[in-house]
Coordinates of N, CA, C and O in Angstrom, one line a residue:
M1417 N 22.5 35.6 55.7 CA 22.0 35.7 55.2 C 21.8 35.9 53.8 O 20.8 36.2 52.8
R1418 N 23.3 36.8 53.2 CA 22.8 37.2 52.3 C 23.0 36.0 51.3 O 22.3 35.9 49.5
K1419 N 23.6 34.7 51.4 CA 23.6 33.5 50.8 C 22.1 33.0 50.3 O 21.8 32.4 49.7
Y1420 N 21.3 33.1 51.5 CA 20.0 32.6 51.9 C 19.7 33.5 50.7 O 18.7 33.1 49.7
A1421 N 19.4 35.2 50.9 CA 18.8 35.8 50.0 C 18.9 35.5 48.1 O 17.9 35.4 47.2
A1422 N 20.2 35.0 47.9 CA 21.0 34.6 46.7 C 20.4 33.5 46.5 O 20.0 33.1 45.1
A1423 N 20.0 32.7 47.2 CA 19.7 31.4 46.9 C 17.7 31.8 46.4 O 17.3 30.5 45.3
L1424 N 17.4 32.3 47.2 CA 15.8 33.0 46.9 C 16.1 33.7 45.9 O 14.5 32.8 44.9
V1425 N 16.6 34.0 45.4 CA 16.7 34.5 43.9 C 16.7 33.7 42.8 O 15.9 33.7 41.4
L1426 N 17.6 33.4 42.6 CA 18.0 32.2 42.0 C 16.6 30.5 41.7 O 16.0 30.4 41.0
L1427 N 16.1 30.7 42.9 CA 15.3 29.9 43.0 C 13.6 30.4 42.2 O 13.5 29.9 41.5
L1428 N 13.8 31.9 42.0 CA 12.4 32.3 41.6 C 12.9 32.7 40.5 O 12.0 32.2 39.0
M1429 N 13.6 33.0 39.7 CA 14.6 32.9 38.3 C 14.4 31.6 37.5 O 14.1 31.8 36.9
L1430 N 14.2 30.5 38.6 CA 14.5 29.5 37.8 C 12.9 29.5 37.9 O 12.2 28.2 36.5
A1431 N 12.2 29.5 38.7 CA 10.4 29.2 38.7 C 9.8 30.0 37.8 O 9.0 29.3 37.0
L1432 N 10.2 31.2 37.5 CA 9.4 32.0 36.4 C 10.1 32.2 35.0 O 9.4 32.6 34.0
S1433 N 11.6 31.6 34.8 CA 11.9 31.3 33.7 C 11.3 30.5 32.8 O 10.6 29.4 32.7
P1434 N 11.3 30.9 31.5 CA 10.4 29.2 31.0 C 11.2 27.9 31.0 O 12.3 28.4 30.8
R1435 N 10.4 27.4 30.6 CA 11.1 25.9 30.6 C 11.7 25.5 29.5 O 11.8 26.0 28.2
A1436 N 12.2 24.2 29.5 CA 13.5 24.0 28.6 C 12.3 23.1 28.1 O 11.7 22.2 28.6
P1437 N 12.3 23.5 26.6 CA 11.6 22.0 25.6 C 12.6 20.8 25.8 O 13.2 20.3 25.5
G1438 N 10.8 19.1 26.0 CA 11.4 18.2 26.0 C 11.9 17.7 24.7 O 11.4 18.2 23.9
Q1439 N 12.1 16.7 24.7 CA 12.0 15.7 23.9 C 10.7 15.5 23.2 O 9.7 15.2 24.0
R1440 N 11.1 15.5 21.6 CA 9.9 15.3 21.2 C 9.8 14.0 20.1 O 10.7 13.5 19.6
G1441 N 8.5 13.2 20.8 CA 8.8 11.7 19.4 C 8.4 12.4 18.3 O 7.9 13.2 18.1
A1442 N 9.1 11.5 17.3 CA 8.6 11.7 15.8 C 8.8 10.2 14.6 O 9.3 9.8 15.4
S1443 N 7.6 10.4 14.1 CA 7.9 9.1 13.3 C 8.0 9.3 11.6 O 7.3 10.8 11.4
S1444 N 8.5 8.6 11.0 CA 8.3 9.3 9.4 C 8.3 8.0 8.5 O 8.5 7.2 8.8
T1445 N 7.5 7.7 7.6 CA 6.7 7.3 6.4 C 7.6 6.9 5.2 O 8.2 8.3 4.4
L1446 N 8.3 6.2 4.3 CA 8.9 6.1 3.7 C 8.3 4.9 2.3 O 7.4 4.1 2.6
V1447 N 7.9 6.0 1.5 CA 6.2 5.2 0.5 C 7.7 5.4 -0.6 O 8.1 5.7 -1.5
V1448 N 7.5 3.9 -1.2 CA 8.2 3.6 -2.4 C 7.5 2.7 -3.3 O 6.9 1.9 -3.1
R1449 N 6.8 3.9 -4.3 CA 6.0 3.2 -5.3 C 6.3 2.3 -6.9 O 7.6 3.2 -7.3
V1450 N 6.7 1.3 -7.0 CA 6.7 1.0 -8.1 C 6.0 0.5 -9.0 O 4.8 0.7 -8.9
M1451 N 6.4 1.3 -10.6 CA 5.7 1.1 -11.6 C 4.9 -0.3 -12.1 O 6.4 -0.7 -12.4
P1452 N 4.4 -0.2 -12.4 CA 4.5 -1.9 -14.0 C 5.1 -0.9 -14.5 O 5.3 0.3 -15.3
E1453 N 6.2 -2.2 -15.4 CA 6.8 -1.2 -16.9 C 6.8 -2.8 -17.4 O 6.9 -3.5 -16.8
A1454 N 7.0 -2.3 -18.9 CA 7.4 -4.0 -19.6 C 8.0 -3.0 -20.8 O 8.2 -2.5 -21.0
R1455 N 8.9 -4.6 -21.2 CA 10.1 -3.9 -22.7 C 9.6 -5.2 -23.3 O 9.6 -6.3 -23.0
I1456 N 9.9 -5.1 -24.8 CA 10.4 -6.4 -25.5 C 11.4 -6.3 -26.7 O 11.5 -4.7 -26.8
D1457 N 12.0 -7.0 -27.0 CA 13.2 -7.0 -27.8 C 12.8 -8.3 -28.9 O 12.9 -9.5 -28.7
P1458 N 12.9 -8.1 -30.2 CA 12.1 -6.5 -30.9 C 11.1 -6.3 -30.8 O 9.9 -7.0 -30.6
T1459 N 11.0 -5.1 -30.8 CA 9.5 -4.2 -31.5 C 9.0 -5.0 -32.6 O 7.8 -4.7 -32.7
Q1460 N 9.7 -4.9 -34.0 CA 9.4 -5.6 -35.1 C 10.1 -6.6 -35.9 O 11.8 -6.4 -35.4
I1461 N 9.6 -7.4 -36.6 CA 10.2 -8.3 -37.5 C 10.2 -8.0 -38.8 O 9.3 -8.2 -39.0
A1462 N 11.5 -7.9 -39.3 CA 11.3 -7.7 -41.0 C 11.1 -9.2 -41.6 O 11.6 -9.8 -41.4
L1463 N 10.0 -9.9 -42.0 CA 9.7 -10.8 -42.7 C 10.4 -11.0 -43.9 O 10.1 -10.4 -44.8
Q1464 N 11.2 -12.1 -44.5 CA 11.4 -12.5 -45.7 C 11.5 -13.6 -46.3 O 12.5 -14.6 -45.6
F1465 N 11.0 -14.2 -46.9 CA 10.7 -15.4 -47.2 C 11.5 -15.6 -48.9 O 10.9 -14.7 -49.9
R1466 N 12.1 -16.6 -49.4 CA 12.3 -16.8 -51.1 C 11.9 -17.8 -51.2 O 12.7 -19.1 -50.3
V1467 N 11.0 -18.3 -51.6 CA 10.1 -19.3 -52.1 C 10.8 -20.3 -53.0 O 11.0 -21.6 -52.1
A1468 N 12.2 -19.7 -53.3 CA 13.3 -20.7 -54.3 C 14.1 -21.5 -53.1 O 14.4 -22.6 -53.2
D1469 N 14.4 -20.6 -51.7 CA 15.4 -21.5 -50.9 C 14.8 -21.8 -49.7 O 15.1 -22.7 -49.1
G1470 N 13.6 -21.6 -49.5 CA 13.0 -22.2 -48.0 C 12.3 -21.0 -48.1 O 11.7 -19.6 -48.4
V1471 N 11.0 -21.5 -46.9 CA 10.0 -20.6 -46.5 C 9.9 -20.6 -44.9 O 8.7 -19.8 -44.9
V1472 N 11.1 -20.4 -44.7 CA 10.4 -20.7 -42.5 C 11.9 -19.5 -41.9 O 13.0 -19.3 -43.1
Q1473 N 11.6 -18.5 -41.2 CA 12.2 -17.4 -40.7 C 12.1 -18.1 -39.0 O 10.9 -17.3 -38.6
T1474 N 12.9 -17.8 -38.9 CA 13.2 -17.7 -37.4 C 13.8 -16.8 -36.2 O 14.9 -16.0 -36.9
V1475 N 13.0 -16.3 -35.1 CA 13.5 -15.3 -34.5 C 13.1 -15.7 -33.1 O 12.0 -16.4 -32.7
N1476 N 14.2 -15.1 -32.2 CA 13.7 -14.9 -30.5 C 13.0 -14.0 -30.5 O 13.5 -12.6 -30.5
V1477 N 12.2 -13.7 -29.4 CA 11.3 -12.7 -29.2 C 11.1 -12.9 -27.3 O 11.2 -13.4 -27.0
A1478 N 12.1 -11.6 -27.1 CA 12.4 -11.7 -25.3 C 11.3 -10.2 -25.2 O 11.2 -9.6 -25.3
A1479 N 11.2 -10.9 -23.9 CA 10.1 -9.7 -22.4 C 10.3 -9.3 -21.9 O 10.4 -11.0 -20.8
W1480 N 10.2 -8.9 -21.3 CA 10.3 -8.5 -19.5 C 9.5 -7.7 -19.4 O 8.8 -6.6 -19.5
V1481 N 8.7 -7.8 -17.9 CA 7.6 -7.2 -17.2 C 7.2 -7.1 -16.0 O 7.7 -8.6 -15.2
R1482 N 7.1 -5.6 -15.4 CA 6.7 -6.0 -14.5 C 5.3 -5.5 -14.2 O 5.2 -4.6 -14.3
S1483 N 4.2 -6.1 -13.5 CA 3.1 -6.1 -13.6 C 2.7 -6.2 -11.9 O 3.0 -6.1 -11.4
L1484 N 1.2 -5.3 -12.0 CA 0.6 -5.5 -11.1 C 0.2 -7.0 -10.9 O -0.1 -7.6 -11.7
P1485 N -0.2 -7.2 -9.6 CA -0.7 -8.9 -9.4 C -1.7 -8.9 -10.3 O -2.9 -8.5 -10.4
N1486 N -1.8 -10.3 -10.5 CA -3.0 -11.1 -11.5 C -3.6 -10.5 -12.7 O -4.4 -10.5 -12.8
R1487 N -2.8 -9.8 -12.8 CA -2.9 -9.0 -15.1 C -2.3 -10.2 -16.0 O -1.1 -10.6 -15.5
Q1488 N -2.8 -9.8 -17.2 CA -3.1 -10.8 -17.8 C -2.1 -10.1 -18.7 O -1.9 -9.2 -19.2
I1489 N -0.6 -10.5 -18.9 CA 0.3 -10.3 -19.6 C 0.3 -10.7 -21.1 O 0.0 -11.9 -21.1
R1490 N 0.4 -10.0 -22.0 CA -0.1 -10.0 -23.7 C 1.0 -10.1 -24.2 O 2.1 -8.9 -24.1
I1491 N 1.7 -10.5 -25.4 CA 2.5 -9.7 -26.4 C 1.9 -10.0 -27.7 O 1.7 -11.5 -28.1
L1492 N 1.6 -9.3 -28.3 CA 0.6 -9.1 -29.4 C 1.4 -8.9 -30.9 O 2.6 -8.4 -30.6
A1493 N 1.1 -9.5 -31.7 CA 1.6 -9.4 -32.9 C 0.6 -9.1 -34.4 O -0.7 -9.6 -34.0
R1494 N 0.9 -8.2 -35.3 CA 0.2 -7.6 -36.4 C 1.3 -7.4 -37.4 O 2.2 -6.6 -37.1
T1495 N 0.5 -8.2 -38.0 CA 1.0 -7.4 -39.8 C 0.0 -7.3 -40.5 O -1.1 -7.9 -40.8
D1496 N 0.2 -6.3 -41.3 CA -1.1 -5.6 -42.6 C -0.7 -6.3 -43.8 O -1.5 -5.4 -44.4
K1497 N 0.5 -6.3 -44.4 CA 0.5 -6.3 -45.4 C 2.2 -7.2 -45.8 O 2.7 -7.4 -45.0
L1498 N 1.7 -8.5 -46.8 CA 2.7 -9.6 -47.1 C 3.0 -9.2 -48.9 O 1.7 -8.8 -49.6
E1499 N 4.5 -8.4 -49.6 CA 4.4 -8.5 -50.8 C 5.0 -9.7 -51.1 O 6.2 -9.9 -50.5
G1500 N 4.6 -10.1 -52.7 CA 5.6 -11.3 -53.6 C 5.8 -10.5 -54.5 O 5.3 -9.6 -55.0
P1501 N 6.8 -11.7 -55.2 CA 6.9 -10.6 -56.9 C 6.1 -10.1 -57.8 O 6.1 -9.9 -58.8
N1502 N 4.7 -11.1 -57.4 CA 3.5 -10.1 -58.1 C 2.6 -9.5 -57.6 O 1.1 -9.5 -57.8
G1503 N 2.9 -9.1 -56.5 CA 1.8 -8.4 -56.4 C 1.4 -8.2 -54.3 O 2.1 -9.4 -53.5
P1504 N 0.5 -8.0 -54.1 CA -0.2 -8.5 -52.8 C -0.5 -9.7 -52.0 O -0.9 -10.0 -53.3
V1505 N 0.2 -10.3 -51.2 CA -0.2 -12.2 -50.7 C -0.9 -11.3 -49.7 O -0.3 -10.7 -48.6
P1506 N -2.0 -12.4 -48.9 CA -2.8 -12.1 -47.8 C -2.1 -12.6 -46.9 O -1.0 -13.8 -46.9
V1507 N -2.3 -11.5 -45.5 CA -1.1 -12.1 -44.5 C -1.7 -13.5 -43.7 O -0.9 -13.8 -43.0
T1508 N -2.8 -13.7 -43.7 CA -3.4 -14.8 -43.2 C -2.8 -16.7 -44.2 O -2.8 -17.4 -43.2
A1509 N -1.4 -16.1 -45.5 CA -0.3 -17.1 -45.7 C 0.6 -17.5 -44.6 O 1.4 -18.0 -45.0
V1510 N 0.7 -16.6 -43.8 CA 2.1 -16.5 -43.0 C 1.3 -16.5 -41.5 O 0.3 -16.7 -41.0
S1511 N 2.0 -18.2 -41.1 CA 1.6 -18.8 -39.9 C 3.0 -18.8 -39.0 O 4.5 -18.7 -39.4
W1512 N 2.7 -19.4 -37.2 CA 4.0 -19.4 -36.7 C 4.0 -20.7 -35.9 O 2.4 -20.7 -35.6
T1513 N 5.0 -20.7 -35.8 CA 4.9 -21.9 -34.2 C 6.1 -21.2 -32.9 O 6.6 -20.8 -33.9
G1514 N 5.9 -21.0 -31.9 CA 6.3 -20.9 -30.6 C 6.6 -21.5 -30.1 O 6.4 -22.7 -29.6
A1515 N 7.9 -21.7 -29.2 CA 9.1 -22.5 -28.1 C 9.0 -21.4 -27.1 O 9.7 -20.4 -27.2
V1516 N 8.9 -22.1 -25.7 CA 9.7 -21.1 -24.8 C 11.0 -22.0 -24.7 O 11.8 -22.6 -25.3
A1517 N 12.0 -20.7 -25.2 CA 13.6 -20.5 -25.0 C 14.1 -20.6 -23.5 O 15.3 -21.2 -23.2
R1518 N 13.6 -19.5 -23.3 CA 14.4 -19.4 -21.2 C 12.8 -18.6 -20.7 O 12.3 -17.8 -21.3
S1519 N 12.4 -18.5 -19.4 CA 11.7 -18.0 -18.4 C 12.1 -17.9 -17.4 O 13.1 -18.3 -16.6
T1520 N 11.7 -16.5 -16.1 CA 11.8 -16.7 -15.1 C 10.5 -16.0 -14.5 O 10.3 -15.7 -15.0
A1521 N 10.8 -16.8 -13.3 CA 9.6 -15.8 -12.0 C 8.1 -16.2 -12.9 O 8.2 -17.3 -13.5
G1522 N 7.1 -15.2 -13.1 CA 5.5 -15.6 -13.7 C 6.1 -16.0 -15.0 O 5.2 -16.6 -15.7
G1523 N 7.0 -16.0 -15.8 CA 7.3 -16.2 -17.5 C 7.3 -17.4 -17.4 O 7.0 -18.0 -18.4
N1524 N 7.8 -18.2 -15.8 CA 7.6 -19.8 -16.3 C 6.2 -20.7 -16.9 O 6.3 -21.8 -16.6
Q1525 N 5.6 -19.6 -16.1 CA 4.1 -19.7 -16.3 C 3.0 -20.1 -17.5 O 2.2 -20.6 -18.3
A1526 N 4.3 -19.6 -18.5 CA 3.2 -19.2 -19.6 C 3.9 -20.2 -21.1 O 5.1 -20.7 -20.8
R1527 N 3.3 -19.8 -22.3 CA 3.5 -20.5 -23.3 C 3.8 -20.1 -24.5 O 2.4 -19.0 -24.3
C1528 N 4.3 -20.4 -25.1 CA 4.5 -19.2 -26.4 C 3.2 -20.4 -27.6 O 3.2 -21.3 -27.5
T1529 N 2.7 -19.4 -28.2 CA 1.6 -19.7 -29.0 C 1.9 -20.4 -30.2 O 3.0 -20.0 -31.0
S1530 N 0.6 -21.2 -31.4 CA 1.2 -21.7 -32.5 C 0.4 -20.7 -33.4 O -0.9 -20.5 -32.5
G1531 N -0.1 -20.5 -34.4 CA -1.1 -19.7 -35.0 C -0.5 -19.8 -36.8 O 0.5 -19.3 -36.8
A1532 N -2.3 -18.3 -37.0 CA -1.5 -17.9 -38.4 C -2.3 -16.6 -38.4 O -3.2 -16.0 -37.3
F1533 N -1.8 -15.5 -39.0 CA -2.3 -13.9 -39.3 C -3.6 -14.4 -39.4 O -4.2 -14.7 -40.6
A1534 N -4.2 -12.9 -38.9 CA -6.1 -12.9 -39.6 C -5.9 -11.2 -40.0 O -5.0 -10.9 -39.5
T1535 N -6.6 -10.7 -40.8 CA -6.1 -9.6 -41.7 C -6.9 -8.7 -40.7 O -7.9 -9.1 -40.2
G1536 N -6.2 -7.7 -40.4 CA -6.7 -6.5 -39.6 C -6.7 -6.7 -38.0 O -6.8 -6.2 -37.2
Q1537 N -6.0 -7.8 -37.6 CA -6.3 -8.4 -35.8 C -4.9 -8.4 -35.7 O -3.6 -9.4 -36.1
A1538 N -4.6 -8.4 -34.5 CA -3.3 -8.6 -33.5 C -3.5 -9.8 -32.9 O -4.6 -10.1 -32.4
Q1539 N -2.5 -10.6 -33.0 CA -2.4 -12.0 -32.3 C -1.9 -12.5 -30.9 O -0.6 -11.7 -31.1
D1540 N -2.0 -12.7 -30.3 CA -1.3 -13.4 -29.4 C -0.3 -14.2 -29.4 O -0.1 -15.5 -29.6
L1541 N 0.7 -14.1 -28.5 CA 2.2 -14.7 -29.2 C 2.2 -15.5 -28.2 O 3.0 -16.9 -28.0
V1542 N 1.2 -15.3 -26.9 CA 1.4 -15.8 -25.2 C 0.9 -15.8 -24.5 O -0.5 -15.5 -24.9
L1543 N 0.6 -16.8 -24.3 CA -0.9 -17.3 -23.5 C -0.2 -17.6 -21.9 O 0.4 -18.5 -21.8
G1544 N -1.4 -17.9 -20.8 CA -1.1 -17.8 -19.3 C -0.3 -17.3 -18.7 O 0.7 -17.6 -17.8
W1545 N 0.2 -16.0 -18.8 CA 1.2 -15.2 -18.2 C 0.8 -14.1 -17.7 O -0.3 -13.3 -18.0
R1546 N 0.6 -14.5 -16.1 CA -0.1 -13.3 -15.2 C 0.8 -13.3 -13.9 O 0.1 -12.5 -13.0
Q1547 N 2.0 -13.3 -14.3 CA 3.1 -12.7 -13.0 C 4.1 -11.8 -13.7 O 4.7 -12.8 -14.4
S1548 N 4.6 -11.2 -13.2 CA 5.9 -10.1 -13.6 C 7.2 -11.7 -13.4 O 7.0 -12.3 -12.6
G1549 N 8.2 -11.2 -15.1 CA 9.0 -12.0 -15.3 C 9.6 -11.7 -16.6 O 8.9 -11.1 -17.3
T1550 N 10.6 -12.6 -17.1 CA 10.8 -12.9 -17.8 C 10.5 -13.8 -19.0 O 10.1 -14.9 -18.2
L1551 N 10.2 -14.0 -20.3 CA 10.2 -14.9 -20.7 C 10.3 -14.7 -22.4 O 10.6 -13.4 -23.3
T1552 N 11.2 -15.7 -23.2 CA 11.8 -15.4 -24.5 C 11.3 -17.1 -25.3 O 11.5 -17.5 -25.0
C1553 N 10.9 -16.5 -26.4 CA 9.9 -17.3 -27.3 C 10.9 -17.2 -28.4 O 11.3 -16.6 -29.0
A1554 N 10.8 -18.8 -28.8 CA 11.9 -19.1 -30.4 C 10.4 -19.1 -30.7 O 9.4 -20.1 -31.1
F1555 N 10.3 -18.1 -32.2 CA 9.6 -18.3 -33.4 C 9.5 -19.1 -35.0 O 10.9 -18.4 -35.0
A1556 N 9.2 -19.7 -35.4 CA 9.1 -20.0 -36.8 C 8.5 -19.0 -37.1 O 7.3 -20.1 -36.9
F1557 N 8.4 -18.7 -37.9 CA 7.6 -18.1 -39.4 C 7.5 -18.6 -40.4 O 8.7 -19.4 -40.9
K1558 N 6.4 -19.0 -40.9 CA 6.4 -20.1 -42.2 C 5.0 -19.2 -43.7 O 4.3 -18.8 -43.1
L1559 N 5.1 -19.5 -44.3 CA 4.7 -18.9 -45.7 C 3.7 -19.9 -46.2 O 4.5 -21.5 -46.6
A1560 N 2.6 -19.9 -45.8 CA 1.8 -21.4 -46.0 C 2.2 -21.9 -47.7 O 2.2 -20.5 -48.7
E1561 N 1.3 -22.3 -48.1 CA 1.4 -23.4 -49.3 C 2.5 -22.6 -50.3 O 1.9 -22.5 -51.2
S1562 N 3.9 -22.7 -50.2 CA 4.4 -22.2 -50.6 C 5.0 -22.9 -52.0 O 5.2 -22.3 -53.3
G1563 N 4.6 -23.8 -52.3 CA 4.2 -24.6 -53.4 C 3.2 -24.0 -54.7 O 4.0 -24.2 -56.1
N1564 N 2.5 -23.7 -54.2 CA 1.5 -22.5 -54.9 C 1.6 -21.5 -55.2 O 1.5 -20.3 -56.2
L1565 N 2.7 -21.2 -54.8 CA 3.6 -19.4 -55.0 C 4.5 -19.2 -56.1 O 5.6 -19.9 -56.4
A1566 N 4.4 -18.1 -57.3 CA 5.7 -17.9 -57.5 C 6.9 -17.8 -57.2 O 7.1 -17.5 -55.8
P1567 N 8.3 -18.3 -57.5 CA 9.4 -18.2 -56.7 C 9.9 -16.7 -57.2 O 9.1 -15.7 -57.9
G1568 N 10.6 -16.5 -55.7 CA 10.7 -14.8 -55.9 C 11.0 -14.6 -54.2 O 10.6 -15.2 -52.9
L1569 N 10.8 -13.8 -53.5 CA 10.8 -12.9 -52.5 C 9.7 -12.4 -51.9 O 9.2 -11.4 -52.4
Y1570 N 9.3 -13.0 -51.0 CA 7.9 -12.3 -49.8 C 8.3 -11.4 -48.8 O 9.3 -12.2 -48.2
S1571 N 7.6 -10.6 -48.5 CA 8.2 -9.7 -47.3 C 6.8 -8.8 -47.0 O 6.6 -8.8 -47.3
G1572 N 7.6 -8.4 -45.3 CA 6.1 -8.0 -44.9 C 7.1 -7.5 -43.7 O 8.0 -7.8 -43.1
T1573 N 6.2 -6.6 -42.8 CA 6.6 -6.7 -41.2 C 5.8 -7.1 -40.0 O 4.8 -7.1 -40.3
V1574 N 6.5 -7.8 -38.8 CA 5.2 -7.9 -38.0 C 5.6 -7.0 -36.8 O 7.2 -6.8 -36.4
D1575 N 5.0 -6.0 -36.3 CA 4.8 -5.2 -35.4 C 4.6 -6.4 -34.2 O 3.5 -6.7 -33.6
L1576 N 5.4 -6.2 -33.0 CA 5.1 -6.3 -31.8 C 5.0 -5.6 -30.5 O 5.3 -4.2 -30.3
S1577 N 3.9 -5.8 -29.7 CA 4.2 -5.1 -28.5 C 4.0 -5.9 -27.5 O 3.1 -7.1 -27.7
V1578 N 4.0 -5.4 -26.2 CA 3.3 -6.0 -24.9 C 2.7 -5.0 -23.3 O 2.9 -3.9 -23.8
A1579 N 2.1 -5.9 -23.8 CA 1.2 -5.4 -22.1 C 0.7 -5.6 -20.8 O 0.3 -7.0 -21.7
A1580 N -0.1 -5.2 -19.6 CA -0.2 -6.4 -18.6 C -1.7 -5.8 -18.5 O -1.7 -4.4 -18.5
Q1581 N -2.6 -6.7 -18.5 CA -4.1 -5.7 -18.7 C -4.5 -6.7 -17.5 O -4.8 -7.2 -16.9

């Protein structure tokens, strides 16, 4: 009888005791946010033309861009001032030609432009770039109508920027 009573007490204690918590399911979510970003090298080009020696200056411009889908990627160039031995020269006297030197991913779609600077306006150095990637353009800057210019040093700067719009 004692065993019976002990077993009954044990069963009552188990029945009245709080139940052990069961395993619960859980889930987690990992969110990674990759922000658009861009780099350009160089950010500025120092132009120097010596009319007696030649009037072409070459430079490679490299850009790396990670952008949102279907954004136009632009490399812009702006120059506001060109100085010669006799004083200021219009920036419209500087033109350029561009050619793709290297490209990867979305940069394979792009083409490097040719053109001339306009007073107070930024000029597109690249067209057709709409996806993330890299692009290196080889540019040749030229001082136009050098036969009509006085001999000497002509200098200015070109500011470069890259953006995805």
